[in-house]
Amino acid sequence: TLSVVRMQLTVLTYNVWNVMFHWHLRYLWIQQLIRAEAPDVVALQEFRVDAVGFPGQAGTPTEPLLVSLLKSTHPWFEYVTMPGEQEGLAVFSKYPVLRTETAHMNAVGGEDPLTRMALCVYVNHTGDPEYPGGRTLLVVDTHFSYDKFAQCYNAAFLRQLLFKVDVDLPLFVMGDFNVYKDFEEPMRFLTTGEPGGCAHATMGASPSQVALTDSWTALEQTHPEEYGGENGLTFSNMPHPGLQSRSDRTLSRHAVPVTSKVLGDGANYRDTFLHFILWWRARILLFGSTGYPTSTCGTCGPQGECICNVCVSHQFADAAGGIVDRMRRSCVAPNETGASSYAALLVAGIIMGLMCVAVVTAVVVRCVARTRRKFYLLAWFLVCVAVWVTSATFFLYPVVVVAASGALQEEFYPSDHRAVVTTYELM
């Protein structure tokens, strides 16, 4: 008997996190990650079309950096920005794009002010002998709300949208679904049509004919050791480091997942770029603005809030109390990882060091010169000055409190949001 050789398609989805956390380094990291996997189609979320080239970088003043780097391997590129925002969705393809459609996934209620979208790209998959002229595939890139209530509406809207698609068309839905480990209902609703905890968002008619396969879940059923447990986690749910949920997924119809893996270990990023990050911090401190695109922290997820453009956990904000209130009043909204944050951190570090020196001096003088009153008084005067200046520092530079709490450590682990690459056999 002759075995049937099915054509394969490799897709990759990645939330590139806007232009936060040293974009001038991260875009190189992202490009290396994508090229190493050589996917046929790439779906990106939080893509900034205004993140263009600057002196010393690839690209031009009018072309997004990642487009410049990927156009040699993925010449077809489509994108859409969210209304009123600079970020949006992007799809890169090795195969010709036939047409593109966009749709707004309006939500009812919830705390998320953003209008979520879906980018639908029809791709002509060439090379299949059964389809000499190419085979049309539909790739949908999306980014769900972080609000659980609104996620259900996102899922319902997307199901309505997919119901209108030709049932025989191979379909791939990729993106950042902002899934919580304790709230899978939106994904269950999206893939099976069973509302469960999303009954409020059925919109009166959720078509049951739409059925999608969660690729990682399907592979976990056949290969539990490789795909089970925490192997598929991709996001920290902010602002705490450490993977907690499987937010980034690939769903399919008329395609069988063969392999899938999570990419972008933050430790590797840190080891590769640590000295560049330290140097860039010093450069920002000394010379101020970098000339590269910057952004506010925007939304900090359900576990945090944005204060002075730094994501802070609700737990820390509650514990800090009055300090956080002063931050809200005194913050002039410095750019993320800006000179003011680093300057404050540096000043606090110097003062802390002086305080330690003063304390050590006081102890030494007290022990060595017990009868020499003037040295004893001098030592304690230094201690009092150090304590007073330190208190003033925390009052005048409230961002230091956030930095000291670990908020800036995400700079070393921006890949706490990871990519997922999946290879399919087309049916």
PDB file of C-alpha atoms in Angstrom, residues 219-411:
ATOM      1  CA  LEU A 219      -1.089  16.739  21.453  1.00  0.00           C
ATOM      2  CA  GLU A 220      -1.280  16.447  25.234  1.00  0.00           C
ATOM      3  CA  GLN A 221      -3.855  13.690  24.869  1.00  0.00           C
ATOM      4  CA  THR A 222      -1.503  11.600  22.729  1.00  0.00           C
ATOM      5  CA  HIS A 223       1.825  12.646  24.297  1.00  0.00           C
ATOM      6  CA  PRO A 224       1.089  13.517  27.956  1.00  0.00           C
ATOM      7  CA  GLU A 225       4.717  13.391  29.080  1.00  0.00           C
ATOM      8  CA  GLU A 226       5.847  15.905  26.469  1.00  0.00           C
ATOM      9  CA  TYR A 227       2.859  18.246  26.465  1.00  0.00           C
ATOM     10  CA  GLY A 228       1.337  17.767  29.912  1.00  0.00           C
ATOM     11  CA  GLY A 229       1.725  19.735  33.115  1.00  0.00           C
ATOM     12  CA  GLU A 230       3.269  23.183  32.823  1.00  0.00           C
ATOM     13  CA  ASN A 231       5.083  22.548  29.541  1.00  0.00           C
ATOM     14  CA  GLY A 232       2.700  24.713  27.542  1.00  0.00           C
ATOM     15  CA  LEU A 233       2.615  27.789  29.806  1.00  0.00           C
ATOM     16  CA  THR A 234       3.445  31.015  27.991  1.00  0.00           C
ATOM     17  CA  PHE A 235       2.607  33.983  30.226  1.00  0.00           C
ATOM     18  CA  SER A 236       3.165  35.292  33.750  1.00  0.00           C
ATOM     19  CA  ASN A 237      -0.177  37.146  34.003  1.00  0.00           C
ATOM     20  CA  MET A 238       1.851  40.194  35.120  1.00  0.00           C
ATOM     21  CA  PRO A 239       3.375  41.867  36.937  1.00  0.00           C
ATOM     22  CA  HIS A 240       4.975  38.883  38.685  1.00  0.00           C
ATOM     23  CA  PRO A 241       7.670  36.948  36.787  1.00  0.00           C
ATOM     24  CA  GLY A 242       7.143  33.239  36.364  1.00  0.00           C
ATOM     25  CA  LEU A 243       4.885  31.459  33.883  1.00  0.00           C
ATOM     26  CA  GLN A 244       1.352  30.893  35.141  1.00  0.00           C
ATOM     27  CA  SER A 245      -1.024  30.418  32.195  1.00  0.00           C
ATOM     28  CA  ARG A 246      -1.274  29.223  28.576  1.00  0.00           C
ATOM     29  CA  SER A 247      -2.433  32.476  27.042  1.00  0.00           C
ATOM     30  CA  ASP A 248      -0.899  31.977  23.606  1.00  0.00           C
ATOM     31  CA  ARG A 249      -2.514  29.257  21.513  1.00  0.00           C
ATOM     32  CA  THR A 250      -3.059  27.938  18.012  1.00  0.00           C
ATOM     33  CA  LEU A 251      -6.450  26.522  17.061  1.00  0.00           C
ATOM     34  CA  SER A 252      -7.205  24.723  13.822  1.00  0.00           C
ATOM     35  CA  ARG A 253      -9.772  23.093  11.591  1.00  0.00           C
ATOM     36  CA  HIS A 254      -9.035  20.595   8.775  1.00  0.00           C
ATOM     37  CA  ALA A 255      -5.453  20.291  10.017  1.00  0.00           C
ATOM     38  CA  VAL A 256      -3.823  17.775  12.349  1.00  0.00           C
ATOM     39  CA  PRO A 257      -1.176  19.087  14.772  1.00  0.00           C
ATOM     40  CA  VAL A 258       2.066  17.126  14.516  1.00  0.00           C
ATOM     41  CA  THR A 259       4.370  18.994  16.892  1.00  0.00           C
ATOM     42  CA  SER A 260       4.220  22.129  18.991  1.00  0.00           C
ATOM     43  CA  LYS A 261       6.643  23.881  21.308  1.00  0.00           C
ATOM     44  CA  VAL A 262       7.050  26.995  23.405  1.00  0.00           C
ATOM     45  CA  LEU A 263       9.895  29.353  22.510  1.00  0.00           C
ATOM     46  CA  GLY A 264      11.665  32.292  24.108  1.00  0.00           C
ATOM     47  CA  ASP A 265      13.215  31.397  27.460  1.00  0.00           C
ATOM     48  CA  GLY A 266      13.816  34.617  29.391  1.00  0.00           C
ATOM     49  CA  ALA A 267      16.989  33.233  30.972  1.00  0.00           C
ATOM     50  CA  ASN A 268      18.525  32.824  27.516  1.00  0.00           C
ATOM     51  CA  TYR A 269      17.576  36.383  26.651  1.00  0.00           C
ATOM     52  CA  ARG A 270      19.183  37.641  29.851  1.00  0.00           C
ATOM     53  CA  ASP A 271      22.382  35.676  29.280  1.00  0.00           C
ATOM     54  CA  THR A 272      22.600  36.940  25.707  1.00  0.00           C
ATOM     55  CA  PHE A 273      21.843  40.611  26.280  1.00  0.00           C
ATOM     56  CA  LEU A 274      22.697  41.299  29.931  1.00  0.00           C
ATOM     57  CA  HIS A 275      25.745  43.445  29.214  1.00  0.00           C
ATOM     58  CA  PHE A 276      23.835  45.369  26.532  1.00  0.00           C
ATOM     59  CA  ILE A 277      20.975  46.038  28.959  1.00  0.00           C
ATOM     60  CA  LEU A 278      23.351  47.280  31.670  1.00  0.00           C
ATOM     61  CA  TRP A 279      25.156  49.502  29.193  1.00  0.00           C
ATOM     62  CA  TRP A 280      21.864  50.883  27.884  1.00  0.00           C
ATOM     63  CA  ARG A 281      20.721  51.689  31.408  1.00  0.00           C
ATOM     64  CA  ALA A 282      23.920  53.676  31.945  1.00  0.00           C
ATOM     65  CA  ARG A 283      23.456  55.413  28.595  1.00  0.00           C
ATOM     66  CA  ILE A 284      19.892  56.433  29.445  1.00  0.00           C
ATOM     67  CA  LEU A 285      21.062  57.689  32.844  1.00  0.00           C
ATOM     68  CA  LEU A 286      23.867  59.773  31.345  1.00  0.00           C
ATOM     69  CA  PHE A 287      22.266  61.057  28.163  1.00  0.00           C
ATOM     70  CA  GLY A 288      18.519  60.879  28.811  1.00  0.00           C
ATOM     71  CA  SER A 289      16.301  60.052  25.839  1.00  0.00           C
ATOM     72  CA  THR A 290      17.389  57.147  23.684  1.00  0.00           C
ATOM     73  CA  GLY A 291      15.713  58.248  20.475  1.00  0.00           C
ATOM     74  CA  TYR A 292      13.951  54.929  20.241  1.00  0.00           C
ATOM     75  CA  PRO A 293      10.202  54.487  20.474  1.00  0.00           C
ATOM     76  CA  THR A 294       8.937  54.284  24.030  1.00  0.00           C
ATOM     77  CA  SER A 295       5.562  53.550  25.539  1.00  0.00           C
ATOM     78  CA  THR A 296       3.712  53.669  28.800  1.00  0.00           C
ATOM     79  CA  CYS A 297       3.085  50.448  30.643  1.00  0.00           C
ATOM     80  CA  GLY A 298      -0.532  50.730  29.525  1.00  0.00           C
ATOM     81  CA  THR A 299      -2.558  47.924  31.052  1.00  0.00           C
ATOM     82  CA  CYS A 300      -0.815  45.807  33.664  1.00  0.00           C
ATOM     83  CA  GLY A 301      -3.156  42.859  33.641  1.00  0.00           C
ATOM     84  CA  PRO A 302      -5.618  41.827  36.293  1.00  0.00           C
ATOM     85  CA  GLN A 303      -3.042  41.552  39.072  1.00  0.00           C
ATOM     86  CA  GLY A 304      -1.487  44.986  38.746  1.00  0.00           C
ATOM     87  CA  GLU A 305      -1.902  48.668  38.055  1.00  0.00           C
ATOM     88  CA  CYS A 306       0.174  51.265  36.242  1.00  0.00           C
ATOM     89  CA  ILE A 307       1.838  53.843  38.503  1.00  0.00           C
ATOM     90  CA  CYS A 308       4.366  56.271  37.046  1.00  0.00           C
ATOM     91  CA  ASN A 309       4.514  54.033  33.970  1.00  0.00           C
ATOM     92  CA  VAL A 310       5.635  51.054  36.029  1.00  0.00           C
ATOM     93  CA  CYS A 311       3.480  47.966  36.539  1.00  0.00           C
ATOM     94  CA  VAL A 312       2.892  47.388  40.242  1.00  0.00           C
ATOM     95  CA  SER A 313       0.988  44.513  41.810  1.00  0.00           C
ATOM     96  CA  HIS A 314      -2.196  45.304  43.714  1.00  0.00           C
ATOM     97  CA  GLN A 315      -0.680  43.538  46.721  1.00  0.00           C
ATOM     98  CA  PHE A 316       2.332  45.853  46.717  1.00  0.00           C
ATOM     99  CA  ALA A 317       0.159  48.940  46.160  1.00  0.00           C
ATOM    100  CA  ASP A 318      -2.035  48.031  49.121  1.00  0.00           C
ATOM    101  CA  ALA A 319       0.964  47.340  51.347  1.00  0.00           C
ATOM    102  CA  ALA A 320       2.761  50.554  50.339  1.00  0.00           C
ATOM    103  CA  GLY A 321      -0.300  52.679  51.107  1.00  0.00           C
ATOM    104  CA  GLY A 322       0.725  56.321  51.464  1.00  0.00           C
ATOM    105  CA  ILE A 323       3.854  55.907  49.360  1.00  0.00           C
ATOM    106  CA  VAL A 324       1.790  54.826  46.365  1.00  0.00           C
ATOM    107  CA  ASP A 325      -0.581  57.750  46.904  1.00  0.00           C
ATOM    108  CA  ARG A 326       2.367  60.155  46.803  1.00  0.00           C
ATOM    109  CA  MET A 327       3.569  58.431  43.645  1.00  0.00           C
ATOM    110  CA  ARG A 328       0.219  58.984  41.969  1.00  0.00           C
ATOM    111  CA  ARG A 329       0.282  62.686  42.897  1.00  0.00           C
ATOM    112  CA  SER A 330       3.926  63.395  42.084  1.00  0.00           C
ATOM    113  CA  CYS A 331       4.378  61.201  39.026  1.00  0.00           C
ATOM    114  CA  VAL A 332       5.136  63.122  35.853  1.00  0.00           C
ATOM    115  CA  ALA A 333       4.703  59.949  33.793  1.00  0.00           C
ATOM    116  CA  PRO A 334       8.340  59.312  32.827  1.00  0.00           C
ATOM    117  CA  ASN A 335       8.928  56.969  29.937  1.00  0.00           C
ATOM    118  CA  GLU A 336       9.277  53.365  30.904  1.00  0.00           C
ATOM    119  CA  THR A 337      12.868  52.533  31.804  1.00  0.00           C
ATOM    120  CA  GLY A 338      13.525  56.260  31.487  1.00  0.00           C
ATOM    121  CA  ALA A 339      16.366  58.347  32.868  1.00  0.00           C
ATOM    122  CA  SER A 340      14.341  59.518  35.868  1.00  0.00           C
ATOM    123  CA  SER A 341      13.710  55.966  37.041  1.00  0.00           C
ATOM    124  CA  TYR A 342      17.358  55.014  36.701  1.00  0.00           C
ATOM    125  CA  ALA A 343      18.561  58.251  38.282  1.00  0.00           C
ATOM    126  CA  ALA A 344      16.297  57.694  41.250  1.00  0.00           C
ATOM    127  CA  LEU A 345      17.493  54.140  41.613  1.00  0.00           C
ATOM    128  CA  LEU A 346      21.123  55.243  41.396  1.00  0.00           C
ATOM    129  CA  VAL A 347      20.663  58.025  43.965  1.00  0.00           C
ATOM    130  CA  ALA A 348      18.940  55.643  46.338  1.00  0.00           C
ATOM    131  CA  GLY A 349      21.729  53.118  45.898  1.00  0.00           C
ATOM    132  CA  ILE A 350      24.401  55.691  46.652  1.00  0.00           C
ATOM    133  CA  ILE A 351      22.560  56.926  49.718  1.00  0.00           C
ATOM    134  CA  MET A 352      22.022  53.398  50.965  1.00  0.00           C
ATOM    135  CA  GLY A 353      25.726  52.783  50.541  1.00  0.00           C
ATOM    136  CA  LEU A 354      26.613  55.935  52.475  1.00  0.00           C
ATOM    137  CA  MET A 355      24.225  54.917  55.218  1.00  0.00           C
ATOM    138  CA  CYS A 356      25.929  51.532  55.519  1.00  0.00           C
ATOM    139  CA  VAL A 357      29.331  53.246  55.665  1.00  0.00           C
ATOM    140  CA  ALA A 358      28.065  55.603  58.359  1.00  0.00           C
ATOM    141  CA  VAL A 359      26.699  52.754  60.442  1.00  0.00           C
ATOM    142  CA  VAL A 360      29.951  50.802  60.158  1.00  0.00           C
ATOM    143  CA  THR A 361      31.921  53.936  61.031  1.00  0.00           C
ATOM    144  CA  ALA A 362      29.750  54.520  64.082  1.00  0.00           C
ATOM    145  CA  VAL A 363      30.281  50.986  65.316  1.00  0.00           C
ATOM    146  CA  VAL A 364      34.035  51.102  64.758  1.00  0.00           C
ATOM    147  CA  VAL A 365      34.446  54.483  66.427  1.00  0.00           C
ATOM    148  CA  ARG A 366      32.236  53.432  69.323  1.00  0.00           C
ATOM    149  CA  CYS A 367      34.322  50.348  69.914  1.00  0.00           C
ATOM    150  CA  VAL A 368      37.774  51.859  69.383  1.00  0.00           C
ATOM    151  CA  ALA A 369      37.320  55.300  70.895  1.00  0.00           C
ATOM    152  CA  ARG A 370      34.902  54.800  73.773  1.00  0.00           C
ATOM    153  CA  THR A 371      36.255  57.780  75.707  1.00  0.00           C
ATOM    154  CA  ARG A 372      36.538  60.182  72.790  1.00  0.00           C
ATOM    155  CA  ARG A 373      33.142  61.821  72.855  1.00  0.00           C
ATOM    156  CA  LYS A 374      33.573  63.960  69.740  1.00  0.00           C
ATOM    157  CA  PHE A 375      34.163  60.914  67.496  1.00  0.00           C
ATOM    158  CA  TYR A 376      31.224  59.157  69.048  1.00  0.00           C
ATOM    159  CA  LEU A 377      28.922  62.123  68.402  1.00  0.00           C
ATOM    160  CA  LEU A 378      30.267  62.520  64.845  1.00  0.00           C
ATOM    161  CA  ALA A 379      29.512  58.918  64.050  1.00  0.00           C
ATOM    162  CA  TRP A 380      25.945  59.124  65.269  1.00  0.00           C
ATOM    163  CA  PHE A 381      25.484  62.415  63.458  1.00  0.00           C
ATOM    164  CA  LEU A 382      26.425  60.654  60.223  1.00  0.00           C
ATOM    165  CA  VAL A 383      23.910  57.918  60.964  1.00  0.00           C
ATOM    166  CA  CYS A 384      21.138  60.461  61.566  1.00  0.00           C
ATOM    167  CA  VAL A 385      21.964  62.312  58.355  1.00  0.00           C
ATOM    168  CA  ALA A 386      21.964  59.080  56.375  1.00  0.00           C
ATOM    169  CA  VAL A 387      18.590  58.029  57.805  1.00  0.00           C
ATOM    170  CA  TRP A 388      17.090  61.446  57.092  1.00  0.00           C
ATOM    171  CA  VAL A 389      18.404  61.605  53.521  1.00  0.00           C
ATOM    172  CA  THR A 390      17.229  58.067  52.866  1.00  0.00           C
ATOM    173  CA  SER A 391      13.735  58.938  54.069  1.00  0.00           C
ATOM    174  CA  ALA A 392      13.756  62.041  51.889  1.00  0.00           C
ATOM    175  CA  THR A 393      14.876  59.941  48.937  1.00  0.00           C
ATOM    176  CA  PHE A 394      11.940  57.602  49.259  1.00  0.00           C
ATOM    177  CA  PHE A 395       9.663  60.623  49.455  1.00  0.00           C
ATOM    178  CA  LEU A 396      11.186  62.567  46.556  1.00  0.00           C
ATOM    179  CA  TYR A 397      11.918  59.557  44.353  1.00  0.00           C
ATOM    180  CA  PRO A 398       8.919  57.267  44.866  1.00  0.00           C
ATOM    181  CA  VAL A 399       9.764  55.278  41.728  1.00  0.00           C
ATOM    182  CA  VAL A 400      12.667  53.863  43.723  1.00  0.00           C
ATOM    183  CA  VAL A 401      10.197  52.008  45.910  1.00  0.00           C
ATOM    184  CA  VAL A 402       8.750  50.298  42.866  1.00  0.00           C
ATOM    185  CA  ALA A 403      12.169  49.556  41.435  1.00  0.00           C
ATOM    186  CA  ALA A 404      13.311  48.097  44.726  1.00  0.00           C
ATOM    187  CA  SER A 405      10.184  45.926  44.851  1.00  0.00           C
ATOM    188  CA  GLY A 406      11.269  44.170  41.679  1.00  0.00           C
ATOM    189  CA  ALA A 407       9.132  45.881  39.050  1.00  0.00           C
ATOM    190  CA  LEU A 408      12.130  46.551  36.813  1.00  0.00           C
ATOM    191  CA  GLN A 409      13.297  42.954  36.923  1.00  0.00           C
ATOM    192  CA  GLU A 410      11.003  42.210  33.967  1.00  0.00           C
ATOM    193  CA  GLU A 411      13.607  43.980  31.826  1.00  0.00           C
TER     194      GLU A 411
END
